[in-house]
Amino acid sequence: MSRAAIVIHGGAGAIARASLSAEKERLYIEALSDIVASGQAILAQDGSALDAVTEAVRLLEECPLFNAGKGAVFTHQGTHELDACVMDGRSLEAGAVAGVRQVRNPVLVARAVLEKSPHVLFIGEGAERFAVEQGFAPVPPDFFSTPERYEQLQRALKMQQTMLDHDGAAQASDDPLDPDRKFGTVGAVALDRHGNLAAATSTGGMTNKQAGRVGDSPIVGAGCYANNANVAVSCTGSGEVFMRTLAAYDIAALMEYGGLSLKQASERVVMEKISVLGGSGGVIAIDREGNIALPFNSEGMYRGFGYVGDAPNVGIYREE
Ligand code: ASP
């Protein structure tokens, strides 16, 4: 019997320079703790790692604090395009969708792709059609919009860049991590009692990205990967760099072929390989023994984990 556990993230980024509101920080901590607890409850009832990560990411998508599902960022063209991926470490089956505009919970459609389709990745219209065929009612394209994300787009348009790590315009939010310099992807990885690993990642992408741009999140091996032989990983950060380094798979490969521990492999990828290419962000990972790693090279990462039977452990900043 393995020591079951779930790990989640809600994006990595820079600490807000605006005075932090204790109230907003509390909201993030509460949301992260509640979602870890939901994942722990599934695992405690002998639910699978796949069920635990799917539900945790669905809850993160539903929470407007995070840039996935409701509260997703705007593209340059003023639309929302969402990406998600789910992978089952038991069978190496995966399902993903990219560039969907009317899917309320992209992670659930990714799961349907995994279970009901011979394909791995659906994009755009084909993904929307598949979702409807599977019984997911479409939501209006402005379902995902929030005033905060719209203002963020306006600032990005003014700065003429994608909102990632520019110096930051004045921002009204008092979020602990600066929404203008934060990667808002969400993700979860889990190990169940039977030794199965699973990973899920979901995102609205990056503010002011060009319509049609797809990042690492829905790409198997880049932003999401799970293999019972070694590890489950979900990433958040500069998508293009995570794609070029195949970050999630690279952690698995360093463990499998290089004999590195989870800690060594995940730190090598995040602190060296990603950083050298100018990328920023982080990963969450759990190995088949139940070891957990949450390295990030940004100033903070919304994150949490919990072994079954323990209280959830959550953090935002470094060294907590
Ligand atoms: N990695 C995501 C992307 O490039 C962004 C994020 O992590 O927030 O689409």
Coordinates of C-alpha atoms and ligand atoms in Angstrom, one line a residue:
M1 CA 0.0 0.0 0.0
S2 CA 1.4 3.4 -1.0
R3 CA 1.1 6.5 1.2
A4 CA -1.5 8.4 -0.8
A5 CA -1.2 12.1 -1.3
I6 CA -2.2 15.0 -3.5
V7 CA -0.2 18.1 -4.5
I8 CA -1.8 21.2 -6.2
H9 CA -0.6 24.5 -7.6
G10 CA -2.4 27.7 -8.6
G11 CA 0.4 29.3 -10.6
A12 CA 3.8 30.9 -9.9
G13 CA 4.9 34.5 -10.1
A14 CA 6.3 37.6 -8.4
I15 CA 5.2 39.0 -5.1
A16 CA 2.9 41.9 -5.4
R17 CA 4.5 45.2 -4.6
A18 CA 1.2 46.7 -3.6
S19 CA 0.6 46.3 0.1
L20 CA -0.7 42.8 0.7
S21 CA -4.1 42.4 2.0
A22 CA -4.3 39.9 4.7
E23 CA -7.8 39.2 3.7
K24 CA -6.9 38.3 0.1
E25 CA -4.0 36.1 1.3
R26 CA -6.5 34.3 3.6
L27 CA -8.8 33.7 0.6
Y28 CA -6.0 32.0 -1.3
I29 CA -4.9 29.9 1.6
E30 CA -8.4 28.8 2.3
A31 CA -9.1 27.9 -1.3
L32 CA -5.8 25.9 -1.6
S33 CA -6.5 24.1 1.8
D34 CA -10.1 23.2 0.8
I35 CA -9.0 21.9 -2.6
V36 CA -6.2 19.8 -1.1
A37 CA -8.7 18.5 1.5
S38 CA -11.1 17.5 -1.3
G39 CA -8.3 15.5 -3.0
Q40 CA -7.4 13.9 0.2
A41 CA -11.0 12.8 0.8
I42 CA -11.2 11.1 -2.6
L43 CA -7.9 9.3 -1.9
A44 CA -9.0 8.3 1.6
Q45 CA -12.1 6.7 0.2
D46 CA -9.9 4.6 -2.1
G47 CA -10.6 6.9 -5.1
S48 CA -8.0 6.8 -7.9
A49 CA -5.2 9.3 -8.3
L50 CA -6.8 10.2 -11.7
D51 CA -10.1 11.0 -9.9
A52 CA -8.3 13.1 -7.3
V53 CA -6.4 15.2 -9.8
T54 CA -9.4 15.7 -12.1
E55 CA -11.6 16.9 -9.2
A56 CA -8.9 19.1 -7.7
V57 CA -8.3 20.8 -11.0
R58 CA -12.0 21.2 -11.7
L59 CA -12.3 23.0 -8.3
L60 CA -9.3 25.2 -9.2
E61 CA -11.0 26.0 -12.5
E62 CA -14.2 26.9 -10.8
C63 CA -12.4 29.3 -8.4
P64 CA -12.0 32.8 -10.0
L65 CA -8.9 33.5 -8.0
F66 CA -7.0 31.3 -10.5
N67 CA -6.4 31.8 -14.2
A68 CA -8.2 28.7 -15.5
G69 CA -11.8 28.3 -16.3
K70 CA -13.7 31.2 -14.8
G71 CA -11.2 34.0 -14.3
A72 CA -9.1 33.0 -17.3
V73 CA -6.9 35.7 -18.9
F74 CA -7.7 37.5 -22.2
T75 CA -6.0 37.0 -25.5
H76 CA -4.7 40.0 -27.5
Q77 CA -7.9 39.8 -29.5
G78 CA -10.1 40.0 -26.3
T79 CA -11.2 36.4 -26.3
H80 CA -10.5 33.5 -23.9
E81 CA -8.8 30.3 -25.1
L82 CA -8.3 27.5 -22.6
D83 CA -6.0 24.5 -22.6
A84 CA -6.0 21.4 -20.3
C85 CA -4.4 18.0 -20.1
V86 CA -4.9 14.8 -17.9
M87 CA -2.5 11.9 -17.8
D88 CA -2.9 8.5 -16.1
G89 CA 0.4 7.0 -15.0
R90 CA -1.1 3.5 -14.9
S91 CA -1.6 3.2 -18.6
L92 CA 0.2 6.2 -19.9
E93 CA -3.1 7.3 -21.4
A94 CA -3.6 11.0 -21.8
G95 CA -6.3 13.4 -22.9
A96 CA -6.0 17.1 -23.8
V97 CA -7.8 20.0 -25.3
A98 CA -6.4 23.3 -26.5
G99 CA -7.8 26.6 -27.6
V100 CA -11.3 26.0 -26.4
R101 CA -13.6 29.0 -25.9
Q102 CA -16.9 27.6 -24.6
V103 CA -15.9 24.7 -22.4
R104 CA -16.6 25.5 -18.7
N105 CA -14.3 22.8 -17.3
P106 CA -11.5 22.0 -19.8
V107 CA -10.1 19.4 -17.4
L108 CA -13.3 17.3 -17.6
V109 CA -13.3 17.4 -21.4
A110 CA -9.6 16.4 -21.3
R111 CA -10.6 13.5 -19.1
A112 CA -13.3 12.5 -21.6
V113 CA -10.7 12.6 -24.4
L114 CA -8.6 10.2 -22.3
E115 CA -11.4 7.8 -21.6
K116 CA -13.7 8.0 -24.7
S117 CA -11.5 8.8 -27.7
P118 CA -8.6 7.1 -29.4
H119 CA -7.0 10.5 -29.8
V120 CA -4.9 12.4 -27.3
L121 CA -5.3 16.1 -28.2
F122 CA -8.3 18.0 -29.7
I123 CA -8.0 21.7 -30.6
G124 CA -10.5 24.6 -31.2
E125 CA -13.7 23.8 -33.0
G126 CA -13.1 20.0 -33.0
A127 CA -12.6 20.1 -29.3
E128 CA -15.8 22.1 -28.8
R129 CA -17.7 19.6 -30.9
F130 CA -16.2 16.6 -29.0
A131 CA -17.3 18.3 -25.8
V132 CA -20.9 18.8 -26.9
E133 CA -21.0 15.2 -28.2
Q134 CA -19.9 14.1 -24.7
G135 CA -22.7 16.0 -23.1
F136 CA -20.9 19.1 -21.9
A137 CA -23.2 22.1 -22.4
P138 CA -21.3 25.1 -24.0
V139 CA -21.0 28.3 -22.0
P140 CA -21.1 31.7 -23.6
P141 CA -17.6 32.9 -24.6
D142 CA -17.8 35.8 -22.1
F143 CA -18.5 33.3 -19.2
F144 CA -14.8 33.4 -18.3
S145 CA -14.4 37.2 -18.3
T146 CA -13.8 39.1 -15.1
P147 CA -13.2 42.9 -14.8
E148 CA -9.8 42.3 -13.2
R149 CA -8.6 40.2 -16.2
Y150 CA -10.0 42.8 -18.6
E151 CA -8.0 45.6 -16.9
Q152 CA -4.9 43.3 -17.0
L153 CA -5.3 43.0 -20.8
Q154 CA -5.6 46.8 -21.1
R155 CA -2.3 47.2 -19.2
A156 CA -0.6 44.5 -21.3
L157 CA -1.8 46.2 -24.6
K158 CA -0.4 49.5 -23.4
M159 CA 2.9 47.8 -22.6
Q160 CA 2.7 46.0 -25.9
Q161 CA 3.8 42.7 -24.5
T162 CA 2.4 39.5 -23.1
M163 CA 1.9 39.8 -19.4
L164 CA 4.5 37.6 -17.8
D165 CA 7.4 39.3 -16.2
H166 CA 7.3 42.9 -17.3
D167 CA 8.0 45.4 -14.7
G168 CA 4.4 45.7 -13.8
A169 CA 2.0 48.6 -14.2
A170 CA 0.2 49.8 -11.2
Q171 CA -2.2 47.1 -10.3
A172 CA -5.3 47.5 -8.3
S173 CA -5.4 44.0 -7.0
D174 CA -4.1 43.1 -3.6
D175 CA -3.4 39.5 -4.4
P176 CA -0.3 38.1 -2.7
L177 CA 1.3 37.3 -6.1
D178 CA 1.1 40.2 -8.6
P179 CA -1.5 39.2 -11.2
D180 CA 0.5 41.0 -13.9
R181 CA 3.6 39.0 -13.2
K182 CA 2.1 35.7 -12.4
F183 CA 1.5 32.4 -14.3
G184 CA -2.0 31.5 -13.5
T185 CA -2.1 27.9 -14.6
V186 CA -3.5 25.3 -12.1
G187 CA -2.5 21.7 -11.7
A188 CA -2.6 18.7 -9.5
V189 CA -0.6 15.4 -9.1
A190 CA -1.5 12.5 -6.9
L191 CA -0.5 9.0 -5.8
D192 CA -3.2 6.7 -4.7
R193 CA -3.0 3.7 -2.3
H194 CA -2.5 1.3 -5.1
G195 CA 0.6 3.1 -6.3
N196 CA -1.0 4.8 -9.3
L197 CA 0.2 8.3 -10.3
A198 CA -1.8 10.9 -12.2
A199 CA -1.4 14.5 -13.3
A200 CA -3.7 17.3 -14.6
T201 CA -3.0 20.8 -15.7
S202 CA -5.4 23.6 -16.9
T203 CA -4.9 27.2 -18.0
G204 CA -6.2 30.3 -19.6
G205 CA -2.7 30.8 -21.0
M206 CA -1.0 34.2 -20.9
T207 CA -2.6 37.6 -21.0
N208 CA -2.3 39.3 -24.4
K209 CA -1.2 36.0 -26.1
Q210 CA -2.1 35.9 -29.7
A211 CA -5.3 34.0 -30.4
G212 CA -4.3 30.5 -31.5
R213 CA -1.2 30.4 -29.3
V214 CA -0.9 27.2 -27.3
G215 CA 1.5 26.8 -24.4
D216 CA 2.9 23.8 -22.5
S217 CA -0.1 23.1 -20.3
P218 CA -2.0 20.7 -22.8
I219 CA 1.2 19.2 -24.2
V220 CA 2.0 15.8 -22.8
G221 CA 5.6 15.8 -21.4
A222 CA 5.8 19.6 -21.4
G223 CA 3.3 20.9 -18.9
C224 CA 1.8 17.6 -17.7
Y225 CA 3.2 14.0 -17.3
A226 CA 2.5 10.9 -15.3
N227 CA 4.1 7.5 -15.3
N228 CA 3.7 4.9 -12.5
A229 CA 7.3 3.9 -13.1
N230 CA 8.5 7.1 -11.6
V231 CA 6.7 10.4 -11.3
A232 CA 3.7 12.7 -11.9
V233 CA 4.4 16.3 -12.8
S234 CA 2.3 19.5 -13.5
C235 CA 4.0 22.8 -14.5
T236 CA 3.3 26.5 -14.4
G237 CA 5.5 29.2 -16.0
S238 CA 6.8 30.5 -19.3
G239 CA 5.0 28.0 -21.5
E240 CA 7.4 28.4 -24.5
V241 CA 10.4 27.4 -22.3
F242 CA 8.6 24.5 -20.7
M243 CA 7.8 23.3 -24.2
R244 CA 11.3 23.6 -25.5
T245 CA 12.7 21.8 -22.5
L246 CA 9.9 19.2 -22.3
A247 CA 10.1 20.0 -18.6
A248 CA 7.7 17.5 -17.1
Y249 CA 9.0 14.6 -19.1
D250 CA 12.6 15.7 -18.5
I251 CA 12.1 15.2 -14.7
A252 CA 10.8 11.7 -15.4
A253 CA 13.7 11.0 -17.8
L254 CA 16.3 12.3 -15.3
M255 CA 14.9 9.9 -12.7
E256 CA 14.5 6.9 -15.1
Y257 CA 17.7 7.1 -17.1
G258 CA 19.9 9.2 -14.8
G259 CA 18.9 7.7 -11.5
L260 CA 18.3 11.1 -9.9
S261 CA 16.0 11.5 -6.9
L262 CA 12.8 13.4 -7.3
K263 CA 14.3 16.4 -5.5
Q264 CA 17.4 16.4 -7.7
A265 CA 15.6 15.9 -11.0
S266 CA 12.9 18.6 -10.3
E267 CA 15.4 21.1 -9.1
R268 CA 17.8 20.4 -12.0
V269 CA 14.9 21.2 -14.5
V270 CA 13.4 24.2 -12.7
M271 CA 16.6 25.9 -11.3
E272 CA 19.0 25.1 -14.1
K273 CA 17.4 24.1 -17.4
I274 CA 14.4 26.4 -17.3
S275 CA 16.4 29.3 -15.8
V276 CA 19.2 29.1 -18.3
L277 CA 16.7 29.7 -21.1
G278 CA 15.2 32.6 -19.3
G279 CA 12.1 30.8 -18.2
S280 CA 10.4 31.3 -14.9
G281 CA 7.8 29.3 -13.0
G282 CA 7.7 26.0 -11.1
V283 CA 6.5 22.5 -11.0
I284 CA 4.7 20.2 -8.5
A285 CA 5.7 16.5 -8.5
I286 CA 5.2 13.3 -6.6
D287 CA 7.1 10.1 -7.1
R288 CA 5.9 6.5 -6.7
E289 CA 7.2 6.4 -3.2
G290 CA 5.1 9.4 -2.2
N291 CA 8.0 11.9 -2.1
I292 CA 6.8 15.4 -3.0
A293 CA 8.7 18.3 -4.6
L294 CA 7.5 21.8 -5.3
P295 CA 10.4 23.8 -6.7
F296 CA 10.0 27.2 -8.3
N297 CA 12.4 29.9 -9.5
S298 CA 9.9 32.7 -9.2
E299 CA 9.3 34.6 -6.0
G300 CA 6.2 32.6 -5.1
M301 CA 3.9 29.8 -6.1
Y302 CA 0.4 29.1 -4.9
R303 CA 0.7 25.5 -3.7
G304 CA -0.4 22.9 -1.3
F305 CA -0.2 19.2 -0.5
G306 CA -1.6 16.6 1.8
Y307 CA -1.0 13.0 2.7
V308 CA -4.1 11.1 3.5
G309 CA -4.7 11.5 7.3
D310 CA -2.6 14.7 7.6
A311 CA -3.7 18.3 7.6
P312 CA -3.3 20.2 4.3
N313 CA 0.0 22.1 4.0
V314 CA -0.2 25.2 1.9
G315 CA 2.1 28.0 0.9
I316 CA 2.5 31.0 -1.3
Y317 CA 6.0 32.5 -0.8
R318 CA 9.4 31.0 -0.5
E319 CA 10.8 29.3 2.7
E320 CA 7.5 28.6 4.4
Ligands
ASP1 N1 2.4 27.8 -18.7 C1 1.2 28.5 -19.1 C2 1.2 28.9 -20.6 O1 2.3 29.1 -21.1 C3 1.1 29.8 -18.3 C4 1.0 29.6 -16.9 O2 1.6 28.7 -16.3 O3 0.2 30.4 -16.3 O4 0.2 28.9 -21.2

